[in-house]
Short mmCIF file of C-alpha atoms in Angstrom, two decimals:
data_model
loop_
_atom_site.label_atom_id
_atom_site.label_comp_id
_atom_site.label_asym_id
_atom_site.label_seq_id
_atom_site.Cartn_x
_atom_site.Cartn_y
_atom_site.Cartn_z
CA MET A 1 -19.77 -18.12 -28.90
CA SER A 2 -17.06 -19.65 -31.06
CA ALA A 3 -13.71 -20.17 -29.36
CA ARG A 4 -12.09 -20.13 -32.80
CA MET A 5 -13.46 -16.65 -33.51
CA VAL A 6 -12.20 -15.41 -30.15
CA ARG A 7 -8.72 -16.74 -30.95
CA ILE A 8 -8.80 -14.99 -34.30
CA ASP A 9 -9.77 -11.72 -32.62
CA LEU A 10 -6.95 -12.15 -30.13
CA ARG A 11 -4.43 -12.53 -32.95
CA ARG A 12 -5.74 -9.86 -35.30
CA SER A 13 -7.12 -7.16 -32.99
CA SER A 14 -5.37 -4.75 -30.63
CA ALA A 15 -6.51 -6.73 -27.56
CA LEU A 16 -3.19 -8.52 -27.00
CA VAL A 17 -1.22 -5.35 -27.72
CA THR A 18 -3.28 -3.54 -25.09
CA GLY A 19 -2.69 -6.34 -22.59
CA ALA A 20 1.04 -6.26 -23.31
CA ALA A 21 1.09 -2.48 -22.85
CA ILE A 22 -0.65 -2.83 -19.47
CA PHE A 23 1.81 -5.51 -18.38
CA SER A 24 4.84 -3.47 -19.46
CA THR A 25 3.55 -0.33 -17.76
CA ALA A 26 2.89 -2.14 -14.49
CA VAL A 27 6.21 -3.98 -14.37
CA GLY A 28 8.05 -0.80 -15.30
CA LEU A 29 6.40 1.14 -12.49
CA LEU A 30 7.01 -1.67 -10.02
CA TYR A 31 10.69 -2.16 -10.63
CA LEU A 32 11.72 1.36 -11.63
CA LEU A 33 10.29 2.71 -8.37
CA THR A 34 11.55 -0.11 -6.16
CA ASN A 35 14.38 2.05 -4.80
CA ALA A 36 12.24 5.14 -4.25
CA PRO A 37 12.51 6.63 -0.73
CA TRP A 38 8.93 5.67 0.20
CA GLN A 39 9.76 2.05 -0.55
CA LYS A 40 12.36 1.85 2.21
CA SER A 41 10.04 0.36 4.80
CA THR A 42 8.55 -2.97 5.81
CA GLY A 43 5.47 -2.00 3.79
CA ALA A 44 7.44 -1.94 0.53
CA TRP A 45 5.57 -3.78 -2.23
CA TYR A 46 8.27 -6.40 -2.79
CA LEU A 47 8.22 -7.61 0.84
CA GLN A 48 4.59 -8.64 1.40
CA TRP A 49 1.73 -9.91 -0.78
CA ASP A 50 -0.73 -7.40 0.65
CA SER A 51 1.59 -4.46 0.04
CA PHE A 52 2.24 -5.69 -3.50
CA VAL A 53 -1.44 -5.99 -4.42
CA TYR A 54 -2.35 -2.63 -2.84
CA TYR A 55 0.48 -0.91 -4.67
CA LEU A 56 -0.65 -2.60 -7.87
CA ARG A 57 -4.15 -1.27 -7.32
CA PHE A 58 -2.73 2.22 -6.79
CA MET A 59 -0.93 1.90 -10.13
CA HIS A 60 -4.27 1.54 -11.90
CA PHE A 61 -4.11 5.30 -12.37
CA ALA A 62 -1.83 4.38 -15.28
CA LEU A 63 -3.25 0.97 -16.24
CA VAL A 64 -6.93 1.87 -16.60
CA PRO A 65 -6.27 4.65 -19.16
CA VAL A 66 -4.31 2.15 -21.26
CA ALA A 67 -7.24 -0.28 -21.13
CA LEU A 68 -9.68 2.50 -22.03
CA GLY A 69 -7.58 3.70 -24.94
CA GLY A 70 -6.91 0.19 -26.24
CA GLY A 71 -10.59 -0.71 -26.02
CA ALA A 72 -11.59 2.49 -27.81
CA LEU A 73 -9.08 1.74 -30.57
CA LEU A 74 -10.66 -1.67 -31.07
CA GLY A 75 -14.15 -0.14 -30.96
CA THR A 76 -13.35 2.16 -33.87
CA ARG A 77 -11.90 -0.67 -35.98
CA ASP A 78 -14.90 -1.27 -38.23
CA SER A 79 -15.32 2.43 -39.01
CA ARG A 80 -11.60 2.93 -39.62
CA SER A 81 -11.55 -0.09 -41.95
CA GLY A 82 -14.58 1.14 -43.89
CA VAL A 83 -16.57 -2.06 -43.33
CA ALA A 84 -19.19 -0.83 -40.85
CA GLU A 85 -21.96 -0.65 -43.46
CA LEU A 86 -20.97 -4.02 -44.93
CA PHE A 87 -21.16 -5.78 -41.56
CA ALA A 88 -24.41 -3.99 -40.73
CA SER A 89 -26.01 -5.50 -43.84
CA ALA A 90 -24.93 -9.04 -42.99
CA PRO A 91 -27.71 -11.41 -41.80
CA ARG A 92 -25.65 -12.45 -38.76
CA PRO A 93 -26.60 -10.54 -35.56
CA ALA A 94 -24.15 -7.73 -34.87
CA TRP A 95 -23.91 -8.60 -31.19
CA GLN A 96 -22.31 -11.98 -31.96
CA ARG A 97 -19.35 -10.45 -33.75
CA SER A 98 -19.00 -7.75 -31.09
CA ALA A 99 -19.16 -10.38 -28.35
CA HIS A 100 -16.12 -12.17 -29.85
CA SER A 101 -14.09 -8.97 -29.73
CA ALA A 102 -15.28 -8.26 -26.18
CA ALA A 103 -14.26 -11.76 -25.09
CA ALA A 104 -10.81 -11.22 -26.60
CA VAL A 105 -10.43 -7.97 -24.66
CA ALA A 106 -11.54 -9.62 -21.41
CA LEU A 107 -9.08 -12.49 -21.87
CA ALA A 108 -6.26 -10.06 -22.61
CA MET A 109 -7.04 -7.98 -19.48
CA VAL A 110 -7.23 -11.02 -17.21
CA ALA A 111 -4.05 -12.47 -18.70
CA ALA A 112 -2.22 -9.16 -18.20
CA SER A 113 -3.38 -9.01 -14.56
CA ALA A 114 -2.25 -12.58 -13.92
CA ALA A 115 1.11 -11.94 -15.59
CA ILE A 116 1.68 -8.85 -13.43
CA LEU A 117 0.94 -10.86 -10.28
CA VAL A 118 3.49 -13.46 -11.35
CA ALA A 119 6.13 -10.88 -12.29
CA GLY A 120 5.82 -9.02 -8.99
CA GLY A 121 5.16 -12.11 -6.89
CA VAL A 122 8.63 -13.42 -7.73
CA SER A 123 10.14 -10.58 -5.70
CA VAL A 124 7.72 -11.07 -2.82
CA VAL A 125 8.52 -14.78 -2.61
CA ALA A 126 12.26 -14.10 -2.86
CA ASN A 127 12.03 -11.70 0.10
CA GLY A 128 10.14 -14.15 2.30
CA GLY A 129 6.74 -12.48 2.20
CA PHE A 130 4.08 -14.17 4.30
CA PHE A 131 1.67 -15.96 1.97
CA HIS A 132 -2.08 -16.05 2.56
CA LEU A 133 -5.17 -15.73 0.38
CA GLY A 134 -6.65 -12.57 1.87
CA TRP A 135 -5.25 -10.41 -0.95
CA LEU A 136 -7.04 -12.32 -3.72
CA PRO A 137 -10.30 -10.29 -3.59
CA VAL A 138 -8.27 -7.08 -3.83
CA ALA A 139 -6.47 -8.43 -6.90
CA ALA A 140 -9.76 -9.62 -8.40
CA VAL A 141 -11.22 -6.11 -8.16
CA GLY A 142 -8.22 -4.78 -10.10
CA ALA A 143 -8.57 -7.38 -12.86
CA LEU A 144 -12.33 -6.80 -13.16
CA SER A 145 -11.80 -3.04 -13.38
CA LEU A 146 -9.46 -3.53 -16.34
CA VAL A 147 -12.07 -5.68 -18.10
CA ALA A 148 -14.71 -3.03 -17.45
CA ALA A 149 -12.37 -0.30 -18.71
CA GLY A 150 -11.54 -2.24 -21.87
CA TRP A 151 -15.22 -2.85 -22.65
CA LEU A 152 -16.16 0.73 -21.81
CA GLY A 153 -13.51 1.96 -24.22
CA MET A 154 -14.89 -0.37 -26.90
CA GLY A 155 -18.41 0.93 -26.35
CA ILE A 156 -17.33 4.56 -26.57
CA GLY A 157 -15.27 3.75 -29.66
CA ARG A 158 -18.31 2.26 -31.38
CA LEU A 159 -20.43 5.29 -30.49
CA LEU A 160 -17.75 7.82 -31.48
CA PRO A 161 -15.66 6.19 -34.23
CA SER A 162 -13.00 8.85 -34.57
CA LEU A 163 -9.21 8.69 -34.55
CA LEU A 164 -9.32 11.16 -31.66
CA THR A 165 -11.52 8.92 -29.50
CA PRO A 166 -8.81 6.57 -28.08
CA PRO A 167 -6.42 9.30 -26.84
CA VAL A 168 -9.26 11.48 -25.55
CA VAL A 169 -10.86 8.56 -23.69
CA ALA A 170 -7.51 7.56 -22.18
CA ALA A 171 -6.75 11.12 -21.08
CA ALA A 172 -10.23 11.54 -19.60
CA GLY A 173 -9.88 8.30 -17.66
CA PHE A 174 -6.54 9.41 -16.25
CA ALA A 175 -7.95 12.79 -15.23
CA ILE A 176 -10.95 11.22 -13.48
CA LEU A 177 -8.79 8.78 -11.52
CA ILE A 178 -6.34 11.44 -10.38
CA ARG A 179 -9.16 13.78 -9.43
CA ALA A 180 -10.89 11.10 -7.36
CA HIS A 181 -7.63 10.27 -5.60
CA ALA A 182 -6.91 13.94 -4.93
CA THR A 183 -10.40 14.44 -3.50
CA THR A 184 -9.86 11.67 -0.96
CA ILE A 185 -6.38 12.92 -0.04
CA ASN A 186 -7.62 16.50 0.40
CA ALA A 187 -10.51 15.35 2.58
CA GLU A 188 -8.20 13.31 4.79
CA TYR A 189 -5.27 15.66 5.21
CA PHE A 190 -6.72 19.14 4.85
CA THR A 191 -10.28 19.05 6.14
CA GLY A 192 -10.07 16.17 8.58
CA PRO A 193 -11.50 12.65 8.27
CA GLY A 194 -13.70 12.70 5.22
CA SER A 195 -15.30 10.60 2.56
CA SER A 196 -13.23 7.90 0.91
CA VAL A 197 -16.04 7.10 -1.55
CA PRO A 198 -14.71 9.02 -4.60
CA GLU A 199 -11.50 7.00 -4.70
CA LEU A 200 -13.24 3.71 -3.85
CA MET A 201 -15.43 4.14 -6.91
CA THR A 202 -12.22 3.78 -8.91
CA PRO A 203 -9.86 0.77 -8.88
CA MET A 204 -7.21 2.83 -7.09
CA LEU A 205 -6.40 2.45 -3.42
CA ALA A 206 -4.62 4.99 -1.26
CA GLY A 207 -2.56 1.94 -0.64
CA THR A 208 1.16 2.82 -0.92
CA THR A 209 1.18 1.92 2.75
CA ARG A 210 4.09 2.11 5.14
CA THR A 211 2.96 -0.91 7.12
CA ALA A 212 2.71 -4.60 6.41
CA PHE A 213 -0.48 -5.00 8.43
CA ILE A 214 -3.08 -3.21 6.33
CA ALA A 215 -6.06 -5.13 4.96
CA VAL A 216 -8.88 -3.80 2.83
CA SER A 217 -12.23 -4.52 4.48
CA GLY A 218 -14.05 -7.49 2.97
CA THR A 219 -17.17 -5.35 2.69
CA VAL A 220 -15.29 -2.80 0.59
CA SER A 221 -13.94 -5.46 -1.78
CA ALA A 222 -17.40 -7.01 -2.15
CA VAL A 223 -19.02 -3.66 -2.96
CA GLN A 224 -16.26 -2.82 -5.43
CA LEU A 225 -16.63 -6.18 -7.15
CA GLY A 226 -20.38 -5.51 -7.49
CA TRP A 227 -19.80 -1.99 -8.80
CA PHE A 228 -17.25 -2.99 -11.44
CA ALA A 229 -19.37 -5.98 -12.45
CA ALA A 230 -22.29 -3.58 -13.00
CA LEU A 231 -20.06 -1.20 -14.94
CA ALA A 232 -18.72 -4.08 -17.05
CA THR A 233 -22.28 -5.20 -17.78
CA THR A 234 -23.21 -1.72 -18.98
CA ALA A 235 -20.03 -1.49 -21.06
CA LEU A 236 -20.71 -4.87 -22.66
CA GLY A 237 -24.22 -3.73 -23.45
CA LEU A 238 -22.84 -0.63 -25.21
CA VAL A 239 -20.45 -2.83 -27.19
CA THR A 240 -23.06 -5.32 -28.40
CA ALA A 241 -26.12 -3.05 -28.76
CA SER A 242 -26.98 -1.72 -32.21
CA ARG A 243 -30.11 0.26 -31.39
CA LEU A 244 -30.58 3.42 -29.39
CA GLY A 245 -33.16 1.82 -27.09
CA THR A 246 -30.87 -1.06 -26.10
CA ARG A 247 -27.99 1.32 -25.52
CA ILE A 248 -30.10 3.39 -23.15
CA ALA A 249 -31.28 0.22 -21.38
CA ALA A 250 -27.65 -0.90 -21.05
CA LEU A 251 -27.00 2.06 -18.74
CA LEU A 252 -29.31 0.66 -16.06
CA PRO A 253 -26.82 -1.78 -14.41
CA ALA A 254 -24.21 0.96 -14.00
CA VAL A 255 -26.77 3.36 -12.52
CA LEU A 256 -28.01 0.77 -10.03
CA GLY A 257 -24.45 -0.28 -9.19
CA LEU A 258 -23.46 3.33 -8.64
CA VAL A 259 -26.36 3.96 -6.24
CA VAL A 260 -25.69 0.81 -4.24
CA ALA A 261 -21.95 1.49 -4.06
CA VAL A 262 -22.38 5.09 -2.91
CA ILE A 263 -24.73 3.93 -0.15
CA ALA A 264 -22.71 0.87 0.94
CA LEU A 265 -19.13 2.16 0.80
CA PRO A 266 -17.78 3.51 4.12
CA ARG A 267 -17.00 7.22 4.45
CA ASP A 268 -14.21 6.79 6.99
CA ALA A 269 -10.79 5.45 5.96
CA ASP A 270 -10.60 3.56 9.27
CA ALA A 271 -13.47 1.39 8.05
CA VAL A 272 -11.77 0.82 4.69
CA TYR A 273 -8.31 -0.20 5.88
CA VAL A 274 -8.40 -2.57 8.84
CA LEU A 275 -5.75 -4.49 10.73
CA ASN A 276 -4.86 -7.72 8.95
CA GLY A 277 -5.28 -10.45 11.56
CA GLU A 278 -3.27 -13.00 9.57
CA THR A 279 -0.11 -10.95 9.12
CA ALA A 280 -0.39 -9.24 12.54
CA ALA A 281 -0.57 -12.47 14.57
CA LEU A 282 2.48 -12.90 16.81
CA VAL A 283 5.13 -15.60 16.52
CA CYS A 284 7.30 -15.95 19.66
CA THR A 285 10.28 -17.79 21.03
CA GLU A 286 9.62 -20.73 23.34
CA THR A 287 10.04 -18.51 26.40
CA ARG A 288 7.81 -15.83 24.79
CA ASP A 289 10.32 -13.10 25.63
CA VAL A 290 10.77 -12.12 21.96
CA CYS A 291 7.82 -11.91 19.58
CA VAL A 292 7.37 -10.74 16.00
CA THR A 293 4.42 -10.77 13.65
CA ARG A 294 3.86 -13.46 11.04
CA ALA A 295 4.78 -10.94 8.40
CA HIS A 296 8.30 -10.84 9.88
CA ALA A 297 8.57 -14.37 11.25
CA HIS A 298 11.74 -14.87 9.22
CA GLU A 299 13.40 -12.13 11.33
CA LEU A 300 12.77 -13.81 14.71
CA GLU A 301 15.99 -15.79 14.90
CA ALA A 302 18.20 -12.80 14.06
CA LEU A 303 16.33 -10.55 16.50
CA THR A 304 16.37 -12.88 19.50
CA GLY A 305 19.98 -12.31 20.61
CA PRO A 306 20.01 -8.48 20.44
CA ALA A 307 16.51 -8.33 21.93
CA ARG A 308 17.48 -10.38 24.98
CA GLU A 309 20.57 -8.24 25.46
CA ALA A 310 18.36 -5.13 25.36
CA LEU A 311 16.00 -6.68 27.93
CA SER A 312 18.87 -7.45 30.29
CA LEU A 313 19.79 -3.75 30.38
CA GLN A 314 16.22 -2.68 31.16
CA GLY A 315 16.48 -3.99 34.74
CA LYS A 316 17.63 -0.57 35.92
CA LEU A 317 14.16 0.85 35.23
CA PRO A 318 11.04 0.59 37.40
CA ASP A 319 8.55 -1.95 36.03
CA ALA A 320 11.18 -2.99 33.50
CA PRO A 321 9.94 -4.56 30.23
CA ARG A 322 9.91 -8.35 30.29
CA ALA A 323 9.51 -8.98 26.57
CA VAL A 324 10.47 -7.49 23.22
CA ALA A 325 7.58 -7.52 20.75
CA GLU A 326 6.64 -6.05 17.41
CA ILE A 327 3.50 -3.92 17.67
CA PRO A 328 1.45 -4.15 14.45
CA THR A 329 -0.10 -0.90 13.29
CA ARG A 330 -2.35 0.45 10.55
CA GLY A 331 -0.21 3.58 10.26
CA THR A 332 -1.26 5.33 13.47
CA VAL A 333 0.78 5.29 16.67
CA PRO A 334 -0.07 2.00 18.43
CA HIS A 335 -0.61 1.45 22.14
CA VAL A 336 2.33 -0.30 23.80
CA PRO A 337 1.18 -2.88 26.39
CA PRO A 338 2.77 -2.69 29.86
CA GLY A 339 5.91 -4.75 30.25
CA VAL A 340 6.67 -4.74 26.51
CA LEU A 341 9.69 -3.19 24.83
CA PRO A 342 8.48 -2.46 21.27
CA VAL A 343 10.62 -3.04 18.22
CA ASP A 344 10.19 -1.15 14.97
CA PHE A 345 11.45 -3.09 11.95
CA ASP A 346 11.24 0.02 9.79
CA GLU A 347 13.74 1.72 12.09
CA LEU A 348 16.02 -1.32 12.01
CA GLU A 349 15.74 -1.40 8.21
CA ARG A 350 16.81 2.23 7.98
CA ALA A 351 19.76 1.52 10.29
CA GLY A 352 21.00 -1.08 7.80
CA GLU A 353 24.48 -2.30 8.69
CA ASP A 354 24.88 0.30 11.45
CA SER A 355 24.77 -1.96 14.52
CA LEU A 356 24.98 1.04 16.88
CA SER A 357 21.84 2.59 15.41
CA ALA A 358 20.03 -0.73 15.63
CA ARG A 359 21.06 -1.10 19.26
CA ILE A 360 19.84 2.40 20.10
CA SER A 361 16.49 1.62 18.47
CA LEU A 362 16.07 -1.55 20.53
CA LEU A 363 17.16 -0.03 23.84
CA SER A 364 15.01 3.07 23.51
CA GLY A 365 11.84 1.14 22.62
CA THR A 366 10.72 2.94 19.47
CA VAL A 367 7.29 2.31 18.01
CA PRO A 368 6.10 2.56 14.41
CA GLY A 369 3.73 5.28 13.34
CA CYS A 370 5.66 8.50 13.83
CA ASN A 371 9.37 7.71 14.12
CA GLU A 372 10.09 8.56 10.49
CA TRP A 373 8.17 11.85 10.67
CA TYR A 374 9.08 13.56 13.90
CA GLY A 375 12.38 15.42 14.13
CA ASP A 376 15.97 14.94 15.13
CA GLU A 377 15.10 15.77 18.75
CA SER A 378 13.44 12.38 19.16
CA GLN A 379 16.44 10.64 17.67
CA ALA A 380 18.65 12.48 20.12
CA ALA A 381 16.35 11.44 22.97
CA ARG A 382 16.65 7.78 21.96
CA THR A 383 20.43 8.16 22.04
CA VAL A 384 20.23 9.55 25.59
CA ILE A 385 18.11 6.59 26.76
CA ALA A 386 20.48 4.04 25.24
CA SER A 387 23.49 5.86 26.73
CA TRP A 388 21.97 5.86 30.22
CA LEU A 389 21.17 2.15 30.04
CA THR A 390 24.75 1.32 29.01
CA ASP A 391 26.36 3.88 31.44
CA GLU A 392 28.32 5.48 28.62
CA PHE A 393 27.33 8.44 26.46
CA THR A 394 27.38 7.61 22.77
CA PRO A 395 27.21 10.49 20.27
CA MET A 396 24.40 10.29 17.76
CA PRO A 397 25.39 8.00 14.86
CA ASP A 398 26.06 9.58 11.48
CA TYR A 399 23.06 7.61 10.20
CA TYR A 400 20.76 10.08 11.96
CA GLY A 401 22.12 12.99 9.92
CA ALA A 402 21.51 15.48 12.75
CA ASP A 403 23.14 18.91 12.78
CA ASP A 404 25.57 20.17 15.44
CA GLU A 405 22.86 21.94 17.41
CA ILE A 406 20.88 18.75 17.93
CA ARG A 407 24.01 16.84 18.87
CA GLU A 408 24.78 19.52 21.46
CA ARG A 409 21.24 19.25 22.81
CA ALA A 410 21.68 15.49 23.14
CA GLY A 411 24.85 16.08 25.17
CA SER A 412 23.13 18.68 27.35
CA ALA A 413 20.19 16.35 27.98
CA TRP A 414 22.59 13.56 28.92
CA HIS A 415 24.38 15.76 31.44
CA ALA A 416 21.04 16.99 32.80
CA LEU A 417 19.93 13.41 33.29
CA ARG A 418 23.16 12.41 35.04
CA ALA A 419 22.95 15.49 37.27
CA LEU A 420 19.66 14.29 38.75
CA PRO A 421 19.72 12.34 42.04
CA PRO A 422 20.42 8.68 41.28
CA GLU A 423 17.06 7.58 42.69
CA THR A 424 15.12 9.87 40.29
CA GLN A 425 17.07 9.10 37.13
CA PRO A 426 15.16 5.87 36.25
CA GLN A 427 11.81 7.66 36.44
CA ALA A 428 13.16 10.47 34.24
CA VAL A 429 14.18 7.86 31.64
CA VAL A 430 10.70 6.33 31.78
CA GLN A 431 9.19 9.79 31.16
CA LEU A 432 11.59 10.40 28.28
CA ARG A 433 10.65 7.07 26.67
CA ALA A 434 6.94 7.88 27.10
CA ALA A 435 7.50 11.21 25.33
CA ILE A 436 9.14 9.40 22.42
CA GLN A 437 6.45 6.73 22.16
CA THR A 438 3.67 9.31 22.12
CA CYS A 439 5.45 11.28 19.37
CA GLN A 440 5.92 14.50 21.35
CA PRO A 441 7.67 17.00 19.03
CA ASP A 442 10.48 17.74 21.52
CA PRO A 443 10.95 14.88 23.99
CA LEU A 444 14.32 16.32 25.09
CA ALA A 445 12.38 19.05 26.90
CA VAL A 446 11.54 16.41 29.55
CA LEU A 447 15.18 16.54 30.69
CA ALA A 448 16.36 19.97 29.59
CA PRO A 449 13.35 22.27 29.14
CA GLY A 450 15.47 25.25 28.28
CA GLY A 451 18.03 23.34 26.20
#
């Protein structure tokens, strides 16, 4: 293959324009949605490399259709230019000229993927994201899927050389991706744990995660790489084949890849998204009384003082916590080890500059997984715990946004707690904290059942 011919195709075809469109779309989605409500967590894409790459893979619902449409536009070029018959009569094999165009498309897709990683990685580095190489296979699957989509579009464009082919192919690709994603979401949230295979057959991941500790299973990435490599092989065969028999034979890799992928891919989301051992490993102070994960190691110094103050106030409780530690989670409510006061960086992030809210979060021992979903009653319960530990009732901060009824319930629960015999109050606080950490819908009922 001539490198000179590939360079010419890059300059004169729509390959670079397609790559530029993919890059612009991705960067636009990344930075326009940075301030969206679901990004206000430690799993936001601009804080960790894993979160960034998973969010990028999710955005392939918009990137793959662009690659399909751009490839189809290039595939119809000869017919639109009126030179198809002329090139067909040339003594040079048709596959050689098609291979140059396919190489140009592949280079453009890989270059666009690399440029997106650089453009988004700047924000991750600026925010102190923990760097490791575990996200590279996930990114590689995304880049390979764009190459496969570009070639598949070219192949369809050659088979159906119409001006309608590019937009129809792009729209069909978008519809298929969204349908596959919706199928997985419906199976998970409406009919219980179900098959994640439909979405995993696409480059998308359910991956707008709310945690920094998610990792895609290595098995899943390996199967996806094999599947998209098989699909790319079939697409390249459709691009370069000029006879019906070779086009039919070109379908074989995709069929085999599809069968293997359907058999090998896990059905349960818990086998797809696993705990990332690298980001979840703990980093502690010398006395090991305050620990955070590697993902948040840069927060350890700022957390140490408030955490030790919170620990000093826990002495009033039976079996008081002896350490403050971040509990990594995959999105479910984690188990809190005995003697540990958990810290939730998402809760501290939401508190922002409100030091009172941050203090309440530390004193009450909140855990990630349900704090942002369960109601104002749990926030009121955390206020009651913090007030009891400091011997002074503090009204719920404005940050919580609770209505007057919940604030009154918090006051009633506080008075109910203080009305108990002094020797039973610590155990009541322990029970209230347990109700919060297990995400009970109304933990205040522990103190004021009829409140």
